[in-house]
């Protein structure tokens, strides 16, 4: 397995270009199942999860062309309605084929994703919503089997504003008979991006980005050419990199409006962050002030940036309380940060982080995608050498991370493992 080795302590500076958003590309690729003909999607990131999504869609009969940033998908001849455990266990977001398959074929058999490092990750809200729309859903042998001659419009109330749940049901509803209201819907920018794509296909979706989304079902959809939004979590990771290393980074190709909660928080730490043509310029500003962070559904502070923020607070001046409200087990990075000298105490869903003068490089292990990013950031700031193992977690969601950091002056390299 590959490792990433970092000689820390250098302030980073220069320009980084942000790739397309993994969490927008995945539902958008699944939406191709709703059409017959060639869809073209631009700004697709080159990531492990995207390759897994292509494998899954091909197993359903989707024809996929294109290699790097632009792909073309044709679902005209899909016949298989089963997403196998072999594929789904490597990527939970595979659940996103459930809604489109029931809408297009009237049947779907999708493996339950199972849990992951950060939590149990149930999909009960996806299932209940499909049942509310008239689908007959059976859980059998670890699979969700859903059938419906034609889904019916319904009013859906999500107990929790689930991101992929909102996306799944939006895609189920676009071909349903009647109007579907999604209440307490998730408001992430990736939801808005998906709604734009669906409307480009001829769907009638309004309210995306608010907590009530209205979908008026239509008879058929047609293929579309569309663009994936930039990855706000990747962009936020590089903004934090400027703060934790005391450097200055121009983060290009990001959408500043998707990063308000993080940018405000980073300004509270003393960083100087200003909009520039085509992106944001972020600069560390001497010592880092400790701030409290509470993760919330969008537009609150993103849970996907909690671990990265903790690395920065580990070398801040004072005490920071970081509260994780979205997932029940998203502090797996704490033990690894403590190996580097961080002073963190977990109390329930909060971590009390007492800033230390400096972290020390050490061998550490990635446990999940965003935790691995936090360890890269800690390694960039630490004195000495940090060796990160299990970097396959990182490759799921960060394109060319060591190349991008090297271009910013980091002493970082990937060592191919056995
Ligand atoms: C999406 O996951 C993202 N993944 C996650 O990013 C992100 O952390 C998460 O949203 C929250 O923003 C993709 O978009 C592919 P949820 P998702 O459903 O949709 C509970 C990354 O690092 N819940 O919004 O799975 C759930 O357990 C990944 O890129 C139910 O109880 O998250 C969690 O506590 C990690 N029942 C909360 O809701 C359900 O049916 C929010 O989960 C669904 C969710």
Short mmCIF file of C-alpha atoms and ligand atoms in Angstrom, two decimals:
data_model
loop_
_atom_site.label_atom_id
_atom_site.label_comp_id
_atom_site.label_asym_id
_atom_site.label_seq_id
_atom_site.Cartn_x
_atom_site.Cartn_y
_atom_site.Cartn_z
CA UNK A 1 0.00 0.00 0.00
CA UNK A 2 1.23 3.49 -0.86
CA UNK A 3 2.46 5.91 1.78
CA UNK A 4 2.84 9.66 1.73
CA UNK A 5 5.97 11.12 3.36
CA UNK A 6 6.12 14.78 4.40
CA UNK A 7 8.98 16.92 5.77
CA UNK A 8 6.92 19.56 7.59
CA UNK A 9 7.47 23.11 8.82
CA UNK A 10 7.51 25.01 5.53
CA UNK A 11 5.03 27.86 4.90
CA UNK A 12 3.21 27.04 1.64
CA UNK A 13 2.73 29.60 -1.10
CA UNK A 14 1.51 29.73 -4.67
CA UNK A 15 -1.59 28.77 -6.63
CA UNK A 16 -3.73 25.62 -6.62
CA UNK A 17 -6.56 24.81 -9.02
CA UNK A 18 -9.60 23.07 -7.53
CA UNK A 19 -11.05 19.98 -9.25
CA UNK A 20 -14.71 19.11 -9.79
CA UNK A 21 -16.74 18.13 -6.72
CA UNK A 22 -16.82 14.39 -6.00
CA UNK A 23 -20.12 14.76 -4.14
CA UNK A 24 -21.74 16.56 -7.08
CA UNK A 25 -20.30 14.29 -9.79
CA UNK A 26 -21.58 11.09 -8.15
CA UNK A 27 -25.31 11.96 -8.15
CA UNK A 28 -25.02 13.67 -11.55
CA UNK A 29 -23.49 10.53 -13.07
CA UNK A 30 -26.32 8.47 -11.53
CA UNK A 31 -28.89 10.84 -13.09
CA UNK A 32 -27.82 9.59 -16.54
CA UNK A 33 -29.86 6.44 -15.71
CA UNK A 34 -33.01 8.54 -16.14
CA UNK A 35 -32.41 9.18 -19.85
CA UNK A 36 -31.74 7.30 -23.09
CA UNK A 37 -29.14 8.92 -25.31
CA UNK A 38 -25.77 10.57 -24.73
CA UNK A 39 -25.27 12.83 -21.68
CA UNK A 40 -22.03 14.85 -21.50
CA UNK A 41 -20.69 15.96 -18.12
CA UNK A 42 -17.70 18.32 -17.72
CA UNK A 43 -15.29 18.96 -14.82
CA UNK A 44 -15.45 15.39 -13.53
CA UNK A 45 -12.59 14.82 -11.00
CA UNK A 46 -10.15 11.93 -11.52
CA UNK A 47 -10.76 10.01 -8.27
CA UNK A 48 -11.10 6.44 -7.06
CA UNK A 49 -14.78 7.00 -6.24
CA UNK A 50 -15.48 8.24 -9.77
CA UNK A 51 -13.84 5.13 -11.21
CA UNK A 52 -15.99 3.00 -8.89
CA UNK A 53 -19.12 4.87 -10.01
CA UNK A 54 -18.21 4.22 -13.66
CA UNK A 55 -17.78 0.49 -12.90
CA UNK A 56 -21.17 0.40 -11.17
CA UNK A 57 -22.99 2.22 -13.97
CA UNK A 58 -21.35 0.00 -16.60
CA UNK A 59 -22.53 -3.08 -14.65
CA UNK A 60 -26.08 -1.72 -15.06
CA UNK A 61 -25.61 -1.44 -18.83
CA UNK A 62 -24.63 2.22 -19.15
CA UNK A 63 -22.15 2.94 -21.96
CA UNK A 64 -19.45 5.36 -20.83
CA UNK A 65 -16.95 7.20 -23.03
CA UNK A 66 -14.27 9.79 -22.29
CA UNK A 67 -11.43 9.53 -19.80
CA UNK A 68 -10.40 12.62 -17.84
CA UNK A 69 -12.53 15.64 -17.12
CA UNK A 70 -15.30 15.12 -19.66
CA UNK A 71 -17.33 11.92 -19.81
CA UNK A 72 -20.30 10.83 -21.93
CA UNK A 73 -22.88 8.38 -20.60
CA UNK A 74 -25.65 6.57 -22.50
CA UNK A 75 -28.23 4.62 -20.49
CA UNK A 76 -30.45 3.84 -23.49
CA UNK A 77 -29.93 0.11 -23.19
CA UNK A 78 -29.79 -0.49 -19.43
CA UNK A 79 -31.20 -3.87 -18.49
CA UNK A 80 -29.56 -4.88 -15.21
CA UNK A 81 -31.22 -3.35 -12.14
CA UNK A 82 -28.91 -4.83 -9.51
CA UNK A 83 -26.03 -2.96 -7.80
CA UNK A 84 -23.90 -5.70 -6.29
CA UNK A 85 -22.43 -5.75 -2.77
CA UNK A 86 -18.95 -6.20 -4.33
CA UNK A 87 -19.22 -2.72 -5.82
CA UNK A 88 -21.40 -0.98 -3.23
CA UNK A 89 -19.18 -1.99 -0.28
CA UNK A 90 -16.33 0.07 -1.75
CA UNK A 91 -18.46 3.19 -2.14
CA UNK A 92 -21.56 3.99 -0.08
CA UNK A 93 -22.69 6.61 -2.56
CA UNK A 94 -23.68 3.70 -4.84
CA UNK A 95 -27.03 3.99 -3.07
CA UNK A 96 -27.62 6.91 -5.46
CA UNK A 97 -28.64 4.49 -8.26
CA UNK A 98 -31.67 3.35 -6.23
CA UNK A 99 -33.97 6.30 -6.99
CA UNK A 100 -33.16 6.62 -10.71
CA UNK A 101 -33.46 2.84 -11.31
CA UNK A 102 -36.93 2.64 -9.72
CA UNK A 103 -37.98 5.75 -11.67
CA UNK A 104 -36.68 4.47 -15.02
CA UNK A 105 -37.17 0.65 -14.79
CA UNK A 106 -39.74 0.33 -12.00
CA UNK A 107 -37.38 -1.99 -10.15
CA UNK A 108 -34.04 -1.85 -8.33
CA UNK A 109 -32.00 -4.23 -6.20
CA UNK A 110 -29.21 -2.32 -4.46
CA UNK A 111 -26.91 -3.68 -1.79
CA UNK A 112 -27.24 -1.91 1.53
CA UNK A 113 -24.05 0.16 1.81
CA UNK A 114 -23.21 -1.01 5.32
CA UNK A 115 -21.48 1.23 7.81
CA UNK A 116 -18.16 2.97 7.46
CA UNK A 117 -15.51 4.40 9.77
CA UNK A 118 -17.48 7.54 10.59
CA UNK A 119 -20.78 5.94 11.47
CA UNK A 120 -23.57 3.45 10.83
CA UNK A 121 -24.76 5.53 7.85
CA UNK A 122 -28.28 4.05 7.60
CA UNK A 123 -30.42 4.68 4.50
CA UNK A 124 -33.78 4.32 6.26
CA UNK A 125 -34.86 7.82 5.16
CA UNK A 126 -34.22 6.97 1.49
CA UNK A 127 -36.33 3.81 1.87
CA UNK A 128 -39.19 5.44 3.75
CA UNK A 129 -39.47 8.19 1.13
CA UNK A 130 -39.69 5.64 -1.70
CA UNK A 131 -42.41 3.79 0.24
CA UNK A 132 -44.26 7.10 0.69
CA UNK A 133 -44.15 7.37 -3.14
CA UNK A 134 -45.80 3.97 -3.49
CA UNK A 135 -42.78 1.73 -3.95
CA UNK A 136 -42.88 -1.76 -2.46
CA UNK A 137 -39.55 -2.07 -0.63
CA UNK A 138 -38.16 -5.27 0.86
CA UNK A 139 -34.86 -5.66 2.72
CA UNK A 140 -33.48 -9.10 1.93
CA UNK A 141 -30.01 -10.70 2.13
CA UNK A 142 -28.43 -7.29 2.72
CA UNK A 143 -30.10 -5.76 -0.33
CA UNK A 144 -32.83 -3.17 -0.78
CA UNK A 145 -35.37 -4.43 -3.34
CA UNK A 146 -37.72 -1.67 -4.53
CA UNK A 147 -40.50 -2.01 -7.09
CA UNK A 148 -43.13 0.39 -8.42
CA UNK A 149 -45.04 0.32 -11.71
CA UNK A 150 -44.81 4.11 -11.56
CA UNK A 151 -43.93 6.14 -8.45
CA UNK A 152 -46.58 8.58 -7.27
CA UNK A 153 -45.94 12.15 -6.22
CA UNK A 154 -46.06 12.53 -2.43
CA UNK A 155 -45.12 14.89 0.38
CA UNK A 156 -41.92 13.59 1.95
CA UNK A 157 -40.68 14.82 5.34
CA UNK A 158 -37.01 13.97 6.10
CA UNK A 159 -36.36 13.55 9.84
CA UNK A 160 -32.77 14.60 9.06
CA UNK A 161 -31.72 16.76 6.07
CA UNK A 162 -29.95 13.83 4.37
CA UNK A 163 -27.77 14.85 1.38
CA UNK A 164 -27.87 11.64 -0.68
CA UNK A 165 -31.41 10.98 0.56
CA UNK A 166 -32.53 14.31 -0.92
CA UNK A 167 -30.64 13.53 -4.14
CA UNK A 168 -32.05 9.99 -4.40
CA UNK A 169 -35.64 11.12 -3.94
CA UNK A 170 -35.27 14.11 -6.29
CA UNK A 171 -34.18 11.63 -8.98
CA UNK A 172 -37.00 9.21 -8.09
CA UNK A 173 -39.58 12.01 -8.30
CA UNK A 174 -38.72 13.52 -11.69
CA UNK A 175 -40.55 10.72 -13.57
CA UNK A 176 -43.26 10.12 -10.94
CA UNK A 177 -46.98 10.60 -11.55
CA UNK A 178 -47.78 13.94 -9.88
CA UNK A 179 -45.99 16.42 -7.65
CA UNK A 180 -43.52 15.49 -4.90
CA UNK A 181 -42.60 17.86 -2.07
CA UNK A 182 -39.35 17.16 -0.20
CA UNK A 183 -39.56 18.87 3.20
CA UNK A 184 -36.55 19.37 5.48
CA UNK A 185 -34.47 18.71 2.37
CA UNK A 186 -30.68 19.11 2.44
CA UNK A 187 -29.47 22.45 1.02
CA UNK A 188 -25.90 21.62 -0.06
CA UNK A 189 -24.58 23.21 -3.31
CA UNK A 190 -24.28 19.68 -4.74
CA UNK A 191 -28.10 19.38 -4.49
CA UNK A 192 -28.49 22.61 -6.47
CA UNK A 193 -26.03 21.32 -9.09
CA UNK A 194 -28.03 18.07 -9.47
CA UNK A 195 -31.31 19.98 -9.78
CA UNK A 196 -29.77 22.12 -12.55
CA UNK A 197 -28.78 18.94 -14.42
CA UNK A 198 -32.22 17.34 -13.96
CA UNK A 199 -33.96 20.50 -15.20
CA UNK A 200 -31.57 20.49 -18.17
CA UNK A 201 -32.92 16.99 -18.91
CA UNK A 202 -36.47 18.39 -18.95
CA UNK A 203 -37.41 17.82 -15.32
CA UNK A 204 -39.37 20.35 -13.28
CA UNK A 205 -37.50 20.84 -10.01
CA UNK A 206 -37.84 24.04 -7.98
CA UNK A 207 -36.59 25.05 -4.53
CA UNK A 208 -33.24 23.20 -4.62
CA UNK A 209 -30.95 24.87 -2.07
CA UNK A 210 -33.87 25.54 0.27
CA UNK A 211 -35.44 23.08 2.72
CA UNK A 212 -38.54 22.55 0.55
CA UNK A 213 -37.95 21.14 -2.92
CA UNK A 214 -40.87 20.69 -5.34
CA UNK A 215 -40.67 18.15 -8.19
CA UNK A 216 -43.42 17.99 -10.79
CA UNK A 217 -43.17 14.57 -12.47
CA UNK A 218 -42.88 14.39 -16.28
CA UNK A 219 -43.27 11.51 -18.75
CA UNK A 220 -39.74 11.38 -20.13
CA UNK A 221 -36.37 13.07 -19.82
CA UNK A 222 -33.75 13.71 -22.52
CA UNK A 223 -29.94 13.72 -22.29
CA UNK A 224 -28.10 16.90 -21.32
CA UNK A 225 -24.64 18.52 -21.43
CA UNK A 226 -23.71 19.93 -18.01
CA UNK A 227 -20.87 21.02 -15.73
CA UNK A 228 -19.98 19.76 -12.24
CA UNK A 229 -19.33 22.47 -9.62
CA UNK A 230 -15.89 22.85 -8.00
CA UNK A 231 -15.15 20.81 -4.87
CA UNK A 232 -15.76 23.08 -1.86
CA UNK A 233 -14.23 20.54 0.54
CA UNK A 234 -11.01 20.30 -1.47
CA UNK A 235 -10.94 24.12 -1.67
CA UNK A 236 -11.50 24.42 2.09
CA UNK A 237 -8.67 21.97 2.73
CA UNK A 238 -6.23 24.24 0.85
CA UNK A 239 -7.50 27.36 2.62
CA UNK A 240 -6.76 25.66 5.95
CA UNK A 241 -3.34 24.61 4.60
CA UNK A 242 -2.45 28.31 4.23
CA UNK A 243 -3.44 28.95 7.84
CA UNK A 244 -1.76 25.95 9.45
CA UNK A 245 1.57 26.50 7.62
CA UNK A 246 1.51 30.32 7.89
CA UNK A 247 1.76 30.71 4.13
CA UNK A 248 -0.25 32.37 1.35
CA UNK A 249 -2.23 30.29 -1.16
CA UNK A 250 -4.39 31.38 -4.09
CA UNK A 251 -7.20 28.81 -4.34
CA UNK A 252 -8.41 29.07 -7.94
CA UNK A 253 -11.55 27.79 -9.61
CA UNK A 254 -13.51 27.50 -6.35
CA UNK A 255 -16.93 29.03 -5.61
CA UNK A 256 -16.38 31.43 -2.66
CA UNK A 257 -20.12 31.47 -1.93
CA UNK A 258 -19.97 27.73 -1.13
CA UNK A 259 -17.38 28.38 1.60
CA UNK A 260 -18.91 31.14 3.74
CA UNK A 261 -19.03 29.19 7.04
CA UNK A 262 -15.39 28.09 6.75
CA UNK A 263 -14.07 31.46 5.54
CA UNK A 264 -15.73 33.32 8.45
CA UNK A 265 -14.29 30.80 10.91
CA UNK A 266 -10.80 31.09 9.41
CA UNK A 267 -10.99 34.89 9.58
CA UNK A 268 -11.83 34.52 13.30
CA UNK A 269 -8.53 32.62 13.71
CA UNK A 270 -6.76 35.72 12.34
CA UNK A 271 -6.26 34.58 8.74
CA UNK A 272 -6.62 37.11 5.94
CA UNK A 273 -8.90 35.71 3.21
CA UNK A 274 -10.00 37.83 0.28
CA UNK A 275 -11.77 37.21 -3.01
CA UNK A 276 -9.53 37.50 -6.08
CA UNK A 277 -10.27 37.09 -9.78
CA UNK A 278 -11.25 33.41 -10.16
CA UNK A 279 -10.95 32.34 -6.53
CA UNK A 280 -9.81 33.17 -3.02
CA UNK A 281 -6.45 34.27 -1.58
CA UNK A 282 -5.75 32.95 1.92
CA UNK A 283 -2.85 33.98 4.15
CA UNK A 284 -1.77 32.91 7.60
CA UNK A 285 -1.11 35.83 9.90
CA UNK A 286 1.36 34.86 12.61
CA UNK A 287 -0.07 32.91 15.56
CA UNK A 288 -3.43 31.20 15.08
CA UNK A 289 -6.28 32.12 17.43
CA UNK A 290 -8.32 29.19 18.78
CA UNK A 291 -11.99 29.17 17.72
CA UNK A 292 -14.94 26.90 18.51
CA UNK A 293 -16.48 24.89 15.66
CA UNK A 294 -19.84 23.12 15.48
CA UNK A 295 -20.58 21.09 12.34
CA UNK A 296 -24.08 21.51 10.88
CA UNK A 297 -25.88 20.73 7.62
CA UNK A 298 -25.27 23.37 4.93
CA UNK A 299 -25.02 26.36 5.19
CA UNK A 300 -23.48 25.55 8.59
CA UNK A 301 -19.86 24.51 9.07
CA UNK A 302 -19.33 21.37 6.91
CA UNK A 303 -18.70 18.10 8.75
CA UNK A 304 -16.31 17.21 5.88
CA UNK A 305 -13.96 20.00 7.05
CA UNK A 306 -14.10 19.22 10.78
CA UNK A 307 -11.00 17.02 10.86
CA UNK A 308 -8.98 19.50 8.81
CA UNK A 309 -9.99 22.35 11.15
CA UNK A 310 -8.97 20.27 14.16
CA UNK A 311 -5.43 19.97 12.79
CA UNK A 312 -5.22 23.75 12.62
CA UNK A 313 -6.65 24.17 16.12
CA UNK A 314 -4.04 21.69 17.39
CA UNK A 315 -1.38 24.37 16.81
CA UNK A 316 -3.53 27.40 17.70
CA UNK A 317 -3.18 29.69 20.70
CA UNK A 318 -5.73 28.62 23.33
CA UNK A 319 -8.61 26.19 23.68
CA UNK A 320 -11.00 25.15 20.88
CA UNK A 321 -14.20 23.13 21.33
CA UNK A 322 -15.04 21.19 18.18
CA UNK A 323 -18.52 19.63 18.18
CA UNK A 324 -19.53 17.07 15.56
CA UNK A 325 -23.32 16.99 15.21
CA UNK A 326 -23.73 15.13 11.88
CA UNK A 327 -21.93 11.79 12.34
CA UNK A 328 -21.57 9.73 15.51
CA UNK A 329 -17.97 8.63 15.06
CA UNK A 330 -16.05 11.27 13.20
CA UNK A 331 -13.11 11.73 15.57
CA UNK A 332 -10.95 8.86 14.25
CA UNK A 333 -8.20 11.39 13.43
CA UNK A 334 -7.84 12.42 17.11
CA UNK A 335 -5.72 9.42 18.12
CA UNK A 336 -3.42 9.96 15.16
CA UNK A 337 -3.08 13.70 15.84
CA UNK A 338 -2.19 12.89 19.46
CA UNK A 339 0.65 10.71 18.18
CA UNK A 340 1.97 13.93 16.67
CA UNK A 341 1.76 15.74 19.99
CA UNK A 342 -1.72 17.24 19.75
CA UNK A 343 -3.54 17.79 23.05
CA UNK A 344 -7.16 16.68 22.47
CA UNK A 345 -9.78 15.40 24.89
CA UNK A 346 -12.98 13.88 23.58
CA UNK A 347 -16.11 14.56 25.64
CA UNK A 348 -19.14 12.98 23.97
CA UNK A 349 -19.67 14.63 20.59
CA UNK A 350 -17.11 17.35 21.35
CA UNK A 351 -13.33 17.43 21.19
CA UNK A 352 -11.50 19.91 23.44
CA UNK A 353 -8.36 20.94 21.58
CA UNK A 354 -5.62 22.73 23.53
CA UNK A 355 -3.20 24.37 21.12
CA UNK A 356 0.45 23.32 21.40
CA UNK A 357 3.52 25.20 20.15
CA UNK A 358 4.19 22.73 17.37
CA UNK A 359 3.33 19.20 16.29
CA UNK A 360 6.03 16.60 15.76
CA UNK A 361 6.20 14.43 12.65
CA UNK A 362 5.34 10.73 13.22
CA UNK A 363 4.13 7.63 11.38
CA UNK A 364 0.29 7.91 11.28
CA UNK A 365 -2.56 5.99 9.68
CA UNK A 366 -5.47 7.27 7.60
CA UNK A 367 -8.86 5.94 8.73
CA UNK A 368 -11.30 7.74 6.45
CA UNK A 369 -11.20 10.25 3.64
CA UNK A 370 -11.29 13.53 5.51
CA UNK A 371 -9.27 12.26 8.48
CA UNK A 372 -6.45 11.49 6.05
CA UNK A 373 -6.59 15.07 4.76
CA UNK A 374 -6.31 16.35 8.33
CA UNK A 375 -3.18 14.25 8.86
CA UNK A 376 -1.62 15.63 5.67
CA UNK A 377 -2.26 19.16 7.00
CA UNK A 378 -0.79 18.26 10.39
CA UNK A 379 2.27 16.77 8.68
CA UNK A 380 2.77 19.93 6.61
CA UNK A 381 2.86 22.01 9.81
CA UNK A 382 4.78 19.55 12.02
CA UNK A 383 8.49 19.63 12.69
CA UNK A 384 10.17 16.57 11.22
CA UNK A 385 8.94 13.71 9.10
CA UNK A 386 5.35 12.40 8.91
CA UNK A 387 4.60 9.14 7.17
CA UNK A 388 0.91 8.58 6.31
CA UNK A 389 -0.18 5.02 5.54
CA UNK A 390 -3.43 3.69 4.01
CA UNK A 391 -3.52 6.61 1.58
CA UNK A 392 -6.17 4.81 -0.49
CA UNK A 393 -8.62 6.66 1.74
CA UNK A 394 -7.17 9.93 0.46
CA UNK A 395 -7.28 8.86 -3.19
CA UNK A 396 -11.06 8.47 -2.95
CA UNK A 397 -11.61 12.20 -2.66
CA UNK A 398 -8.50 14.27 -3.40
CA UNK A 399 -7.13 14.50 -6.94
CA UNK A 400 -3.30 14.66 -7.20
CA UNK A 401 -2.98 15.91 -3.62
CA UNK A 402 0.78 15.45 -3.32
CA UNK A 403 1.37 17.08 -6.73
CA UNK A 404 -0.81 20.05 -5.76
CA UNK A 405 0.95 20.46 -2.39
CA UNK A 406 4.42 20.04 -3.98
CA UNK A 407 3.58 22.88 -6.37
CA UNK A 408 2.89 24.99 -3.26
CA UNK A 409 6.39 24.28 -1.92
CA UNK A 410 5.66 21.31 0.33
CA UNK A 411 8.27 18.58 0.77
CA UNK A 412 5.80 15.76 0.13
CA UNK A 413 6.16 12.54 -1.85
CA UNK A 414 4.25 9.32 -2.46
CA UNK A 415 6.15 6.11 -1.79
CA UNK A 416 4.64 3.18 -3.61
CA UNK A 417 4.01 0.34 -1.23
CA UNK A 418 4.09 -3.39 -1.93
C1 LIG B 1 -23.09 13.02 2.16
O1 LIG B 1 -23.19 11.76 2.79
C2 LIG B 1 -21.65 13.14 1.67
N1 LIG B 1 -21.38 12.08 0.70
C3 LIG B 1 -20.70 13.03 2.87
O2 LIG B 1 -19.38 13.24 2.38
C4 LIG B 1 -21.04 14.16 3.85
O3 LIG B 1 -20.21 14.03 4.99
C5 LIG B 1 -22.51 14.04 4.26
O4 LIG B 1 -23.35 14.08 3.09
C6 LIG B 1 -22.95 15.18 5.18
O5 LIG B 1 -22.72 16.40 4.56
C7 LIG B 1 -21.83 12.24 -0.58
O6 LIG B 1 -22.47 13.21 -0.92
C8 LIG B 1 -21.49 11.14 -1.53
P1 LIG B 1 -26.36 12.29 5.09
P2 LIG B 1 -24.64 11.16 3.17
O7 LIG B 1 -27.36 11.33 4.55
O8 LIG B 1 -25.64 11.62 2.21
C9 LIG B 1 -28.09 10.23 8.96
C10 LIG B 1 -17.13 12.75 2.10
O9 LIG B 1 -16.21 12.84 2.91
N2 LIG B 1 -28.98 9.49 8.04
O10 LIG B 1 -26.54 13.75 4.84
O11 LIG B 1 -24.46 9.71 3.40
C11 LIG B 1 -26.63 9.86 8.78
O12 LIG B 1 -26.31 8.70 9.54
C12 LIG B 1 -18.45 12.16 2.52
O13 LIG B 1 -17.09 13.16 0.92
C13 LIG B 1 -29.93 8.62 8.57
O14 LIG B 1 -30.03 8.44 9.78
O15 LIG B 1 -24.92 11.87 4.56
C14 LIG B 1 -25.92 11.09 9.28
O16 LIG B 1 -25.84 11.02 10.70
C15 LIG B 1 -18.38 11.59 3.93
N3 LIG B 1 -30.75 7.94 7.72
C16 LIG B 1 -26.85 12.23 8.87
O17 LIG B 1 -28.13 11.62 8.61
C17 LIG B 1 -30.68 8.10 6.36
O18 LIG B 1 -31.46 7.46 5.62
C18 LIG B 1 -26.44 12.96 7.62
O19 LIG B 1 -26.18 11.99 6.64
C19 LIG B 1 -29.70 8.98 5.84
C20 LIG B 1 -28.88 9.68 6.70
#
